[in-house]
PDB file of C-alpha atoms in Angstrom:
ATOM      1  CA  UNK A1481     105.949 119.637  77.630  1.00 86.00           C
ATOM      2  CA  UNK A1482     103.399 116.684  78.210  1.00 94.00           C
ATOM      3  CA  UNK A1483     104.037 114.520  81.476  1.00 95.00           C
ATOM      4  CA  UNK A1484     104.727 111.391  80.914  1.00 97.00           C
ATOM      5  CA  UNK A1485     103.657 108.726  84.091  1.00 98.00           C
ATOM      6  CA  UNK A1486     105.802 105.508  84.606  1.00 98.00           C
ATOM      7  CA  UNK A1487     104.582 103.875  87.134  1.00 97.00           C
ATOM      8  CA  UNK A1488     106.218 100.567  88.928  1.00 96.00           C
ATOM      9  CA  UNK A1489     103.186  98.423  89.790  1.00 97.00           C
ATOM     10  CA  UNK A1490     105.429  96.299  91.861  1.00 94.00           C
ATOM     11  CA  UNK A1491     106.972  98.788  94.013  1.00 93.00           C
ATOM     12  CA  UNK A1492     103.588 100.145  94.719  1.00 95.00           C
ATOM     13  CA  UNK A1493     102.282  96.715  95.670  1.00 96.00           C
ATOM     14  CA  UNK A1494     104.957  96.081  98.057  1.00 94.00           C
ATOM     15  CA  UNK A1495     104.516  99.379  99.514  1.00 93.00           C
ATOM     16  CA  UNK A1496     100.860  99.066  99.812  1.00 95.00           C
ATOM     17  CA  UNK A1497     101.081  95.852 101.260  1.00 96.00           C
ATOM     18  CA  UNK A1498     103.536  96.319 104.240  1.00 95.00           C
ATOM     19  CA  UNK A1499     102.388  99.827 104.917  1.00 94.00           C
ATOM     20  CA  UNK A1500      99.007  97.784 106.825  1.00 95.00           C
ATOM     21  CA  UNK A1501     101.095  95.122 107.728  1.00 94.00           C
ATOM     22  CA  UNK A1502     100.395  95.591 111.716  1.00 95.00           C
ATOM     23  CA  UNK A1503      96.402  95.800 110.906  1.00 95.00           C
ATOM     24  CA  UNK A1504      95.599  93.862 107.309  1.00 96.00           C
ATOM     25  CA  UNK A1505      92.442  95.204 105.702  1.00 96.00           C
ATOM     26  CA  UNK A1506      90.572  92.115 105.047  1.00 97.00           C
ATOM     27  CA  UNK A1507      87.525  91.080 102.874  1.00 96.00           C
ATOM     28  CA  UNK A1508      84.447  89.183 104.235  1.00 97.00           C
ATOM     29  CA  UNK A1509      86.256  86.298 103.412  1.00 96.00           C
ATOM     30  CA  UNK A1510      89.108  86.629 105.672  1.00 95.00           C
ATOM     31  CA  UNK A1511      91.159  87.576 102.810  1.00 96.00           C
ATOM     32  CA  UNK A1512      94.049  90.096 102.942  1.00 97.00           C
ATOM     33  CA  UNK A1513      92.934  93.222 100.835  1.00 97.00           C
ATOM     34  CA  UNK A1514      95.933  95.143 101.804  1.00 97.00           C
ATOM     35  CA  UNK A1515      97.599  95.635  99.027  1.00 97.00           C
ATOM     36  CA  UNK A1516      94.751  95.893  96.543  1.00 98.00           C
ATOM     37  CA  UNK A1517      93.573  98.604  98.754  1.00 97.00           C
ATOM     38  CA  UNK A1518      96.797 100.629  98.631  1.00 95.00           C
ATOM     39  CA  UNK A1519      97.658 100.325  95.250  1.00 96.00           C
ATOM     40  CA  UNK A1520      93.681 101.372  93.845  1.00 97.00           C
ATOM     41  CA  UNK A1521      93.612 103.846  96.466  1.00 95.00           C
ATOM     42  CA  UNK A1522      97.091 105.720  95.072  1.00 94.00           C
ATOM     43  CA  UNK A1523      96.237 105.613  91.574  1.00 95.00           C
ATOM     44  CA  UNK A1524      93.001 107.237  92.167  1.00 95.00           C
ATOM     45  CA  UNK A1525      94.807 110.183  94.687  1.00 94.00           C
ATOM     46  CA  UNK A1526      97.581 110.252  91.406  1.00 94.00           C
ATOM     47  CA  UNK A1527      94.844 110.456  88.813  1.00 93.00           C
ATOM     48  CA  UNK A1528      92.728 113.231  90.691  1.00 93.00           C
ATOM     49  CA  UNK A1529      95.551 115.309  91.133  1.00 92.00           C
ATOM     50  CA  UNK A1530      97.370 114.817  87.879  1.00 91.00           C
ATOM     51  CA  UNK A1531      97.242 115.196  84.424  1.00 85.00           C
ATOM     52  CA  UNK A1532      97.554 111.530  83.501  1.00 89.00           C
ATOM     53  CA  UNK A1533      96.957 112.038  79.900  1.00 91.00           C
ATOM     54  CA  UNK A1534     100.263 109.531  79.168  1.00 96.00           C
ATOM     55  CA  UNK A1535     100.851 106.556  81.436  1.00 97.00           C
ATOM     56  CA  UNK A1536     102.062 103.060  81.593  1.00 98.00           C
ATOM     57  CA  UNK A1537     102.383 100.595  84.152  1.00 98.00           C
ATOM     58  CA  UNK A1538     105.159  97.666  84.504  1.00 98.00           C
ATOM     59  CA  UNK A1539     105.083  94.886  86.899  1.00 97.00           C
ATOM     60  CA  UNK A1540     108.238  92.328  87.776  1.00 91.00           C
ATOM     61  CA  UNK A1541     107.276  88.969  86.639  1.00 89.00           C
ATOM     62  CA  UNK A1542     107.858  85.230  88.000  1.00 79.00           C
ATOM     63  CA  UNK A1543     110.903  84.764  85.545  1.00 65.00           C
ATOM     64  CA  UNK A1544     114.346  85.033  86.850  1.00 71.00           C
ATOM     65  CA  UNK A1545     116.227  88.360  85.235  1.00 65.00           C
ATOM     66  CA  UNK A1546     119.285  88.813  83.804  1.00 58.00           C
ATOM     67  CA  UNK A1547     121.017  90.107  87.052  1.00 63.00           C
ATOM     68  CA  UNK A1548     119.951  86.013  88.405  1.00 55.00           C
ATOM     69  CA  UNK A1549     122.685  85.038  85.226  1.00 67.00           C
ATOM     70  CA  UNK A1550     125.084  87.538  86.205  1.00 66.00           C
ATOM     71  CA  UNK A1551     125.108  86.599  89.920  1.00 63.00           C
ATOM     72  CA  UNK A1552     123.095  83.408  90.655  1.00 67.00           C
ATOM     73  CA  UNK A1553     123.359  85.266  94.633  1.00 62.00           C
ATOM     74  CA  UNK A1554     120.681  87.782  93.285  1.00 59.00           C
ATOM     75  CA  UNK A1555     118.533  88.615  95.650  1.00 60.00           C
ATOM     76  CA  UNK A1556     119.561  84.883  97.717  1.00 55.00           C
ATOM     77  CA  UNK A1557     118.964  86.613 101.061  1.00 63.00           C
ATOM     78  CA  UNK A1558     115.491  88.014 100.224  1.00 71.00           C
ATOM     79  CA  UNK A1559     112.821  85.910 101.729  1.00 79.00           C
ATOM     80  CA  UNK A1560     110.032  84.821  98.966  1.00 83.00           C
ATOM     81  CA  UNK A1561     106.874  87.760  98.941  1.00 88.00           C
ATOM     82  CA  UNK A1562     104.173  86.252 101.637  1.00 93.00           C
ATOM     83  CA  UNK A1563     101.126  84.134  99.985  1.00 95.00           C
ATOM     84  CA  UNK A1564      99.382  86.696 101.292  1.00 96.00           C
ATOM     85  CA  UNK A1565     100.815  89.875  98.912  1.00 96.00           C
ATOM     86  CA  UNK A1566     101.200  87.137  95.686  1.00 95.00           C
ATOM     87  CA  UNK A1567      97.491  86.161  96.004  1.00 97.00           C
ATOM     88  CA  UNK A1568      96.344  90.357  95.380  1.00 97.00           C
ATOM     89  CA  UNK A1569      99.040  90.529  92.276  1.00 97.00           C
ATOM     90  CA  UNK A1570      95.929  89.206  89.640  1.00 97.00           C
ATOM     91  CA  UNK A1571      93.173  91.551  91.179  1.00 98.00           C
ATOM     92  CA  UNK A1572      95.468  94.806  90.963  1.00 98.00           C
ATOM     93  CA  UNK A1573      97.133  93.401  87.787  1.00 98.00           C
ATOM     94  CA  UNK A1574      93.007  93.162  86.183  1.00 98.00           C
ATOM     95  CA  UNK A1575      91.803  96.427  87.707  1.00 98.00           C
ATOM     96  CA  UNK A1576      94.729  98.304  85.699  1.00 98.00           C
ATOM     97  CA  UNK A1577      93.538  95.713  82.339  1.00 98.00           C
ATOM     98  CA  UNK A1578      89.836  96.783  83.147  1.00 98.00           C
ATOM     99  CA  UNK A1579      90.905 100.664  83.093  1.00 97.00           C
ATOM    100  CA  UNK A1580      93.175  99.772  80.116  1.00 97.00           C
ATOM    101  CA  UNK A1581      96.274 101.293  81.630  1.00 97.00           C
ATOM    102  CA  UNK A1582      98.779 100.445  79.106  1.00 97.00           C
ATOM    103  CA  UNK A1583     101.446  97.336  80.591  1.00 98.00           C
ATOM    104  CA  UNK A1584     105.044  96.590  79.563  1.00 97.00           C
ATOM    105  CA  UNK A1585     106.068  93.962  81.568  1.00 96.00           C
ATOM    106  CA  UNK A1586     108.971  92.124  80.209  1.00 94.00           C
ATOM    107  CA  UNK A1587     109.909  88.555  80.985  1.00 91.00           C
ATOM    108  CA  UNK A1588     113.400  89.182  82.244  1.00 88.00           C
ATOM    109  CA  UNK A1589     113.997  92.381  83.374  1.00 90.00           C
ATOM    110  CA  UNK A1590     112.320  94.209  86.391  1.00 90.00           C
ATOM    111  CA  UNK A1591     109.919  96.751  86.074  1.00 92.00           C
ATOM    112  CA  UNK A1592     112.689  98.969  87.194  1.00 91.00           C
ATOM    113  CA  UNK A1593     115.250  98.270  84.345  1.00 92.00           C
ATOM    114  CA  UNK A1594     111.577  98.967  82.203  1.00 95.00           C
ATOM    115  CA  UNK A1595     110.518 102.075  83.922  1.00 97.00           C
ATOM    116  CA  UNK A1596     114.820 103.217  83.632  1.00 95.00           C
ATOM    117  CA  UNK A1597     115.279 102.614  79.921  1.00 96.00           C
ATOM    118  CA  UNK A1598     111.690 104.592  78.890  1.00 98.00           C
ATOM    119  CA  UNK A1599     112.382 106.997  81.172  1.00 97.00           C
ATOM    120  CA  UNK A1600     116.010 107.696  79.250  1.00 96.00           C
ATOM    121  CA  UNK A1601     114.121 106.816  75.503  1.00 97.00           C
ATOM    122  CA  UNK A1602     111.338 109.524  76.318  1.00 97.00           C
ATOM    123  CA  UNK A1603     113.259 112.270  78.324  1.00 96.00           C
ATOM    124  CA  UNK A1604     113.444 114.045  75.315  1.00 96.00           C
ATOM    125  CA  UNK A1605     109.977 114.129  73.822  1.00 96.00           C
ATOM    126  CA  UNK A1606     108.229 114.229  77.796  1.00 96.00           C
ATOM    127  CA  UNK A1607     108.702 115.627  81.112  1.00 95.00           C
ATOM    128  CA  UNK A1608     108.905 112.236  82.415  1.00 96.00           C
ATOM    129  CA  UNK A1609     107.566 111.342  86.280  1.00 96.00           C
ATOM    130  CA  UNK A1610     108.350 108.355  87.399  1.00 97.00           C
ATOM    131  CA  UNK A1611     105.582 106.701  90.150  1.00 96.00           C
ATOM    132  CA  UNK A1612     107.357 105.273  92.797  1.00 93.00           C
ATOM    133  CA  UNK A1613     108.402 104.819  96.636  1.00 81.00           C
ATOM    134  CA  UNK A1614     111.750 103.396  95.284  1.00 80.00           C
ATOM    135  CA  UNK A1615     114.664 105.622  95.973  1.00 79.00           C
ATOM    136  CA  UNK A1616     117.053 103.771  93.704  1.00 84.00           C
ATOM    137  CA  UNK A1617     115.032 106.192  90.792  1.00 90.00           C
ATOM    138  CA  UNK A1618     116.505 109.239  92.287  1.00 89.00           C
ATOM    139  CA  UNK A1619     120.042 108.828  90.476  1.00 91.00           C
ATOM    140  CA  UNK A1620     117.859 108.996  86.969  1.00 92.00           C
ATOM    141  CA  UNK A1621     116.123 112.403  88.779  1.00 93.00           C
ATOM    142  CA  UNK A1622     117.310 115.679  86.713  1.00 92.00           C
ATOM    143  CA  UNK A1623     115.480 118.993  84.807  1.00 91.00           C
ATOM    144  CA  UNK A1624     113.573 116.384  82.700  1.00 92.00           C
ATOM    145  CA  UNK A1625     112.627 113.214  84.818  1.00 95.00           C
ATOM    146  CA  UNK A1626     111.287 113.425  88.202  1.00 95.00           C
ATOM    147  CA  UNK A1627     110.641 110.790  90.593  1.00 95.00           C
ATOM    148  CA  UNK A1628     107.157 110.820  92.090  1.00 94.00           C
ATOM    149  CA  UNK A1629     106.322 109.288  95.705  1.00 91.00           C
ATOM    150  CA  UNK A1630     103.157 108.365  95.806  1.00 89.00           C
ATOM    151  CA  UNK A1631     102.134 107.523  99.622  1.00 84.00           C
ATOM    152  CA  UNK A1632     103.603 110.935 100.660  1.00 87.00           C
ATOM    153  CA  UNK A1633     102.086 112.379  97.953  1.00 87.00           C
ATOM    154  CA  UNK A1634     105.786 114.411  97.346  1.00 90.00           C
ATOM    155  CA  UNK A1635     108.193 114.932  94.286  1.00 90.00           C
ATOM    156  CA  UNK A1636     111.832 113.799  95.179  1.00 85.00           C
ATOM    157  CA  UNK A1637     114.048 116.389  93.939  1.00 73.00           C
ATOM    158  CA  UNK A1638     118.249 116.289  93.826  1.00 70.00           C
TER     159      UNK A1638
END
């Protein structure tokens, strides 16, 4: 069957980000690369060694979600992302435009609840991998989605 690639932009760019927390990459302007870095530097290593013939790309976006009316405690505890991280959103945001990587990003849902419901719609028609470091993915994980970590490079299996 043809692989199917969901990939959650914003997992990746938090990942990216914190992995060089201790030693930022930074540009000649004293700007933190970090997370650009990370992010570019995965999808490459993904597209070299896969078949990424089908993919799309979803990104959580400034609006509140549904879980914030459900429980306006959502996420209350998490401090806000550093300047630092929001300022590389754009850049990795355009490079994935520029490469015209398809996007569904949905004002009011998380690129999770995005990346859950396709995965469940195209299980069917696609062996679906799902591009993440977020364990929460591995309860979807079964003979016809698989979750995909990209920093280790590993498949998560059950």
């Amino acid at each position: 069957m043809t692989k199917l690639f969901l990939i959650d932009g914003t997992a990746l760019i938090y990942r990216a980000y914190y992995a060089f927390i201790r030693n930022p990459l930074r540009n000649s302007a004293g700007q933190n690369t970090s997370a650009i870095f990370g992010v570019i530097n995965s999808f490459l290593k993904l597209f070299q060694t896969q078949d990424l013939t089908y993919a799309i790309i979803s990104f959580d976006l400034k609006e509140e979600t549904f879980r914030h009316q459900i429980d306006e405690n959502y996420k209350a505890n998490r401090p806000p992302a550093p300047e630092e991280l929001i300022e590389q959103i754009e850049p990795i945001k355009e490079f994935f435009r520029i490469i015209k990587l398809p996007e569904i990003s949905i004002a009011g849902y998380e690129a999770d609840d995005i990346i859950g419901t396709l995965s469940m719609k195209y299980q069917d028609e696609y062996d679906v991998i799902i591009v993440a470091g977020d364990k929460d993915f591995s309860q979807l994980v079964d003979d016809k989605i698989k979750l995909y970590e990209p920093f280790s490079e590993k498949y998560v299996t059950k």
